[in-house]
Amino acid sequence: MGVNFPDIRYIITWGATRSLLDFHQEAGRAGRDGVQSHVVVLYHGQQVGPCEKEVKQFLKTNGCLRVGAYQSLDTNMKSLSPLHNCCSFCATVCKCNGHSCNAEALPFEAGASLPEEAANKRTREVTSRDRRDLDNALKEVVTSIEMQGLSIDNTSSHGFSEQLISDVVSKCSDIFTIEDVLSNFPVFSVRAALHILEILQEIFLDIPNLEKMLALFSFSLDFSHHTWFNLEDLTFTDSGDELYLSCEETPLPTPTVF
């Protein structure tokens, strides 16, 4: 609050804001001299859970990020013209050939590229019936947990929120490992992530090393909440028939630039 430097060129939001109003308040500190500036949002999938619905919709924007950021405030919002002055998405589709059109990557993006394993990321064909079956199976897990008296309310104990179920169903074509779940969805426990992988395996029969993961993280009663908390710091990678664990920091996805 109170920052009024006119020539701020970059606002970097580390973790998605709780509301769109917070996002716009932070973004408003850039470019107060009228010169084009950039707002960069860096976030991890698990950080999105506490965010308001409008923020989650904005982060899922498949088109113009300016429209996505203002849609809930102004339904008539349009992309800026020329498009290369609007957002990172519009800059990639702009064909005006004007000044700064198809500009080079931002300084902190220079040389950035997807890891080889991300470039060759697995995917599966998913039918509408598969999605219905997955949705029903995830909801059955929630019902089972609630019937056992393990839930105080709809999500406080089991963590299977309606938003989580919806996200998993919509993106199930890309989920194959525990890292896929923990890195891209608002899942706050290894237990919940493994439940999701078990259900995917029942439907698609293509989850690698699932039995090894289940054996490694046995749901025995002597697993305390402290143990589960410590396991959240681990990342998981698959290599052939072996399962590897490391405590290296999980990399953030490619930044969204608005």
Short mmCIF file of C-alpha atoms in Angstrom, two decimals:
data_model
loop_
_atom_site.label_atom_id
_atom_site.label_comp_id
_atom_site.label_asym_id
_atom_site.label_seq_id
_atom_site.Cartn_x
_atom_site.Cartn_y
_atom_site.Cartn_z
CA MET A 1 0.00 0.00 0.00
CA GLY A 2 1.12 3.58 -0.68
CA VAL A 3 3.68 2.69 -3.39
CA ASN A 4 3.50 5.33 -6.13
CA PHE A 5 6.59 4.97 -8.31
CA PRO A 6 5.55 5.91 -11.87
CA ASP A 7 7.94 3.70 -13.83
CA ILE A 8 7.38 0.21 -12.38
CA ARG A 9 7.55 -2.18 -15.32
CA TYR A 10 6.92 -5.55 -13.67
CA ILE A 11 4.55 -6.72 -10.96
CA ILE A 12 5.22 -10.33 -9.97
CA THR A 13 2.52 -12.03 -7.92
CA TRP A 14 4.00 -15.01 -6.06
CA GLY A 15 0.97 -17.22 -5.61
CA ALA A 16 -2.49 -16.41 -6.92
CA THR A 17 -4.33 -13.67 -5.02
CA ARG A 18 -7.40 -14.59 -3.00
CA SER A 19 -9.68 -12.29 -5.02
CA LEU A 20 -9.61 -10.51 -8.37
CA LEU A 21 -9.87 -7.17 -6.59
CA ASP A 22 -6.62 -7.98 -4.77
CA PHE A 23 -5.06 -8.89 -8.11
CA HIS A 24 -6.09 -5.62 -9.74
CA GLN A 25 -4.95 -3.61 -6.72
CA GLU A 26 -1.49 -5.17 -6.97
CA ALA A 27 -1.41 -4.82 -10.76
CA GLY A 28 -2.33 -1.15 -10.50
CA ARG A 29 1.13 -0.26 -9.24
CA ALA A 30 2.69 -0.91 -12.65
CA GLY A 31 2.92 1.54 -15.53
CA ARG A 32 1.54 4.61 -13.82
CA ASP A 33 3.48 6.75 -16.32
CA GLY A 34 1.41 5.28 -19.16
CA VAL A 35 4.17 3.06 -20.56
CA GLN A 36 3.39 -0.62 -21.19
CA SER A 37 4.19 -2.77 -18.18
CA HIS A 38 3.72 -6.42 -17.24
CA VAL A 39 1.95 -8.36 -14.50
CA VAL A 40 3.28 -11.89 -13.99
CA VAL A 41 1.39 -14.48 -11.92
CA LEU A 42 3.47 -17.41 -10.61
CA TYR A 43 1.48 -20.06 -8.81
CA HIS A 44 1.47 -23.72 -7.86
CA GLY A 45 -1.68 -25.79 -8.30
CA GLN A 46 -2.07 -26.35 -4.55
CA GLN A 47 -2.09 -22.58 -3.90
CA VAL A 48 -5.35 -22.09 -5.79
CA GLY A 49 -7.54 -23.84 -3.20
CA PRO A 50 -8.26 -20.77 -0.98
CA CYS A 51 -8.87 -18.47 -3.97
CA GLU A 52 -12.31 -17.17 -4.89
CA LYS A 53 -14.18 -18.69 -7.83
CA GLU A 54 -13.44 -15.71 -10.11
CA VAL A 55 -9.68 -16.12 -9.58
CA LYS A 56 -9.83 -19.82 -10.44
CA GLN A 57 -11.76 -18.99 -13.61
CA PHE A 58 -9.20 -16.35 -14.53
CA LEU A 59 -6.29 -18.75 -14.06
CA LYS A 60 -8.00 -21.25 -16.38
CA THR A 61 -8.46 -18.67 -19.13
CA ASN A 62 -7.76 -20.20 -22.54
CA GLY A 63 -7.97 -16.91 -24.45
CA CYS A 64 -7.31 -13.25 -23.76
CA LEU A 65 -6.07 -12.79 -20.19
CA ARG A 66 -7.32 -9.21 -20.06
CA VAL A 67 -10.86 -10.39 -20.79
CA GLY A 68 -10.44 -13.20 -18.26
CA ALA A 69 -9.25 -10.80 -15.56
CA TYR A 70 -12.13 -8.35 -16.02
CA GLN A 71 -14.95 -10.65 -17.15
CA SER A 72 -16.59 -10.81 -13.71
CA LEU A 73 -16.47 -7.02 -13.43
CA ASP A 74 -17.38 -6.04 -16.99
CA THR A 75 -18.96 -8.57 -19.36
CA ASN A 76 -18.28 -6.25 -22.31
CA MET A 77 -14.50 -6.23 -21.79
CA LYS A 78 -12.55 -6.62 -25.05
CA SER A 79 -8.92 -7.31 -25.91
CA LEU A 80 -6.67 -4.29 -26.45
CA SER A 81 -5.70 -3.31 -29.96
CA PRO A 82 -3.12 -4.01 -31.28
CA LEU A 83 -3.19 -7.47 -29.72
CA HIS A 84 0.55 -7.53 -29.00
CA ASN A 85 -0.05 -4.80 -26.40
CA CYS A 86 -2.80 -6.75 -24.61
CA CYS A 87 -1.49 -9.90 -22.89
CA SER A 88 0.86 -12.83 -23.39
CA PHE A 89 -1.84 -14.91 -25.11
CA CYS A 90 -2.89 -12.19 -27.53
CA ALA A 91 0.77 -11.42 -28.33
CA THR A 92 1.21 -14.97 -29.63
CA VAL A 93 -1.69 -14.64 -32.10
CA CYS A 94 -1.14 -11.04 -33.21
CA LYS A 95 -0.39 -10.76 -36.96
CA CYS A 96 -0.40 -6.98 -37.42
CA ASN A 97 3.37 -6.87 -38.13
CA GLY A 98 3.49 -3.53 -36.41
CA HIS A 99 6.08 -2.17 -34.01
CA SER A 100 6.83 -4.67 -31.23
CA CYS A 101 4.57 -7.28 -32.82
CA ASN A 102 5.79 -10.78 -31.96
CA ALA A 103 8.22 -9.25 -29.50
CA GLU A 104 10.85 -11.40 -27.86
CA ALA A 105 10.26 -13.09 -24.53
CA LEU A 106 10.41 -11.05 -21.36
CA PRO A 107 13.88 -10.87 -19.74
CA PHE A 108 13.16 -13.54 -17.14
CA GLU A 109 11.65 -15.84 -19.80
CA ALA A 110 14.71 -15.74 -22.05
CA GLY A 111 16.06 -19.21 -22.63
CA ALA A 112 13.17 -20.80 -20.76
CA SER A 113 11.91 -24.06 -22.18
CA LEU A 114 9.83 -26.96 -21.04
CA PRO A 115 11.71 -29.94 -19.57
CA GLU A 116 12.03 -32.86 -21.95
CA GLU A 117 9.62 -34.93 -19.91
CA ALA A 118 7.04 -32.10 -20.09
CA ALA A 119 7.48 -31.78 -23.85
CA ASN A 120 6.77 -35.52 -24.15
CA LYS A 121 3.98 -35.48 -21.60
CA ARG A 122 1.64 -38.47 -21.70
CA THR A 123 -2.02 -38.09 -22.47
CA ARG A 124 -4.98 -40.42 -22.89
CA GLU A 125 -8.18 -40.48 -24.90
CA VAL A 126 -11.16 -39.84 -22.63
CA THR A 127 -14.81 -40.32 -23.58
CA SER A 128 -17.79 -38.55 -22.07
CA ARG A 129 -18.75 -41.83 -20.40
CA ASP A 130 -15.28 -42.08 -18.84
CA ARG A 131 -15.74 -38.60 -17.36
CA ARG A 132 -19.15 -39.51 -15.96
CA ASP A 133 -17.75 -42.68 -14.40
CA LEU A 134 -14.84 -40.73 -12.87
CA ASP A 135 -17.16 -38.05 -11.50
CA ASN A 136 -19.42 -40.67 -9.92
CA ALA A 137 -16.47 -42.61 -8.47
CA LEU A 138 -14.95 -39.51 -6.84
CA LYS A 139 -18.30 -38.56 -5.35
CA GLU A 140 -18.69 -42.11 -4.01
CA VAL A 141 -15.36 -41.68 -2.19
CA VAL A 142 -16.70 -38.53 -0.52
CA THR A 143 -19.95 -40.26 0.44
CA SER A 144 -18.05 -43.23 1.88
CA ILE A 145 -15.83 -40.98 4.00
CA GLU A 146 -18.78 -38.98 5.29
CA MET A 147 -20.71 -42.16 6.19
CA GLN A 148 -17.73 -43.33 8.24
CA GLY A 149 -17.95 -40.12 10.24
CA LEU A 150 -14.53 -38.95 9.11
CA SER A 151 -15.74 -35.58 7.85
CA ILE A 152 -16.83 -32.58 9.90
CA ASP A 153 -18.41 -30.83 6.91
CA ASN A 154 -18.31 -31.12 3.13
CA THR A 155 -14.55 -30.62 2.72
CA SER A 156 -12.87 -29.81 6.03
CA SER A 157 -11.56 -33.33 6.66
CA HIS A 158 -11.49 -35.31 3.42
CA GLY A 159 -10.44 -32.46 1.11
CA PHE A 160 -12.53 -33.66 -1.86
CA SER A 161 -14.21 -30.38 -2.71
CA GLU A 162 -16.62 -30.00 -5.61
CA GLN A 163 -14.02 -27.82 -7.31
CA LEU A 164 -11.38 -30.54 -6.98
CA ILE A 165 -13.68 -33.20 -8.42
CA SER A 166 -14.62 -30.92 -11.31
CA ASP A 167 -10.96 -30.11 -12.05
CA VAL A 168 -9.86 -33.74 -11.96
CA VAL A 169 -12.69 -34.80 -14.28
CA SER A 170 -11.98 -32.02 -16.78
CA LYS A 171 -8.22 -32.69 -16.87
CA CYS A 172 -8.15 -36.45 -16.36
CA SER A 173 -6.53 -36.98 -19.77
CA ASP A 174 -3.22 -35.68 -18.33
CA ILE A 175 -3.08 -37.31 -14.86
CA PHE A 176 -0.70 -40.27 -14.52
CA THR A 177 1.47 -39.72 -11.42
CA ILE A 178 1.13 -38.49 -7.87
CA GLU A 179 3.17 -35.46 -8.89
CA ASP A 180 0.59 -34.64 -11.58
CA VAL A 181 -2.06 -34.50 -8.87
CA LEU A 182 -0.12 -32.63 -6.17
CA SER A 183 1.33 -30.07 -8.61
CA ASN A 184 -1.81 -29.15 -10.52
CA PHE A 185 -4.81 -29.53 -8.23
CA PRO A 186 -5.90 -28.15 -4.83
CA VAL A 187 -5.02 -31.41 -3.06
CA PHE A 188 -3.51 -31.03 0.41
CA SER A 189 -2.61 -34.62 1.31
CA VAL A 190 -0.81 -37.55 -0.28
CA ARG A 191 -3.70 -39.75 0.85
CA ALA A 192 -6.21 -37.83 -1.29
CA ALA A 193 -3.82 -37.83 -4.27
CA LEU A 194 -3.47 -41.62 -4.08
CA HIS A 195 -7.25 -42.02 -3.85
CA ILE A 196 -7.53 -40.10 -7.12
CA LEU A 197 -4.87 -42.24 -8.81
CA GLU A 198 -6.56 -45.45 -7.62
CA ILE A 199 -9.84 -44.37 -9.19
CA LEU A 200 -8.13 -43.39 -12.44
CA GLN A 201 -6.45 -46.81 -12.53
CA GLU A 202 -9.80 -48.56 -12.08
CA ILE A 203 -11.20 -46.68 -15.09
CA PHE A 204 -8.23 -46.41 -17.46
CA LEU A 205 -5.79 -49.16 -16.30
CA ASP A 206 -2.76 -47.08 -17.29
CA ILE A 207 -1.30 -45.59 -14.07
CA PRO A 208 2.38 -46.61 -13.75
CA ASN A 209 3.84 -47.83 -10.46
CA LEU A 210 0.58 -47.42 -8.55
CA GLU A 211 1.09 -50.59 -6.48
CA LYS A 212 4.55 -49.40 -5.44
CA MET A 213 3.19 -46.01 -4.41
CA LEU A 214 0.41 -47.61 -2.38
CA ALA A 215 2.90 -49.94 -0.70
CA LEU A 216 5.21 -47.03 0.07
CA PHE A 217 2.45 -44.93 1.61
CA SER A 218 0.43 -47.53 3.47
CA PHE A 219 -2.68 -46.12 5.13
CA SER A 220 -1.92 -47.78 8.46
CA LEU A 221 -3.12 -46.21 11.68
CA ASP A 222 0.41 -45.53 12.87
CA PHE A 223 0.82 -42.94 10.10
CA SER A 224 0.43 -39.70 12.04
CA HIS A 225 -0.58 -36.34 10.58
CA HIS A 226 3.03 -35.22 11.10
CA THR A 227 4.20 -38.00 8.79
CA TRP A 228 1.78 -36.97 6.08
CA PHE A 229 2.83 -33.34 6.45
CA ASN A 230 6.49 -34.24 5.91
CA LEU A 231 5.65 -36.32 2.85
CA GLU A 232 4.17 -33.26 1.16
CA ASP A 233 7.72 -31.95 0.61
CA LEU A 234 8.62 -34.92 -1.59
CA THR A 235 8.42 -35.01 -5.36
CA PHE A 236 7.96 -38.18 -7.36
CA THR A 237 9.34 -39.25 -10.73
CA ASP A 238 8.93 -42.45 -12.68
CA SER A 239 11.73 -44.13 -14.65
CA GLY A 240 10.93 -47.45 -16.26
CA ASP A 241 9.91 -49.89 -13.56
CA GLU A 242 11.44 -47.88 -10.72
CA LEU A 243 9.92 -45.20 -8.53
CA TYR A 244 12.20 -42.44 -7.30
CA LEU A 245 11.67 -39.89 -4.55
CA SER A 246 13.60 -36.71 -3.96
CA CYS A 247 13.31 -33.62 -1.80
CA GLU A 248 14.15 -31.22 -4.59
CA GLU A 249 11.96 -28.19 -4.89
CA THR A 250 9.03 -28.77 -7.23
CA PRO A 251 9.38 -26.35 -10.19
CA LEU A 252 6.59 -23.88 -10.86
CA PRO A 253 4.73 -24.03 -14.18
CA THR A 254 5.41 -21.57 -16.99
CA PRO A 255 4.37 -18.12 -15.72
CA THR A 256 1.18 -16.48 -16.88
CA VAL A 257 1.90 -12.96 -18.10
CA PHE A 258 -0.94 -10.41 -18.12
#
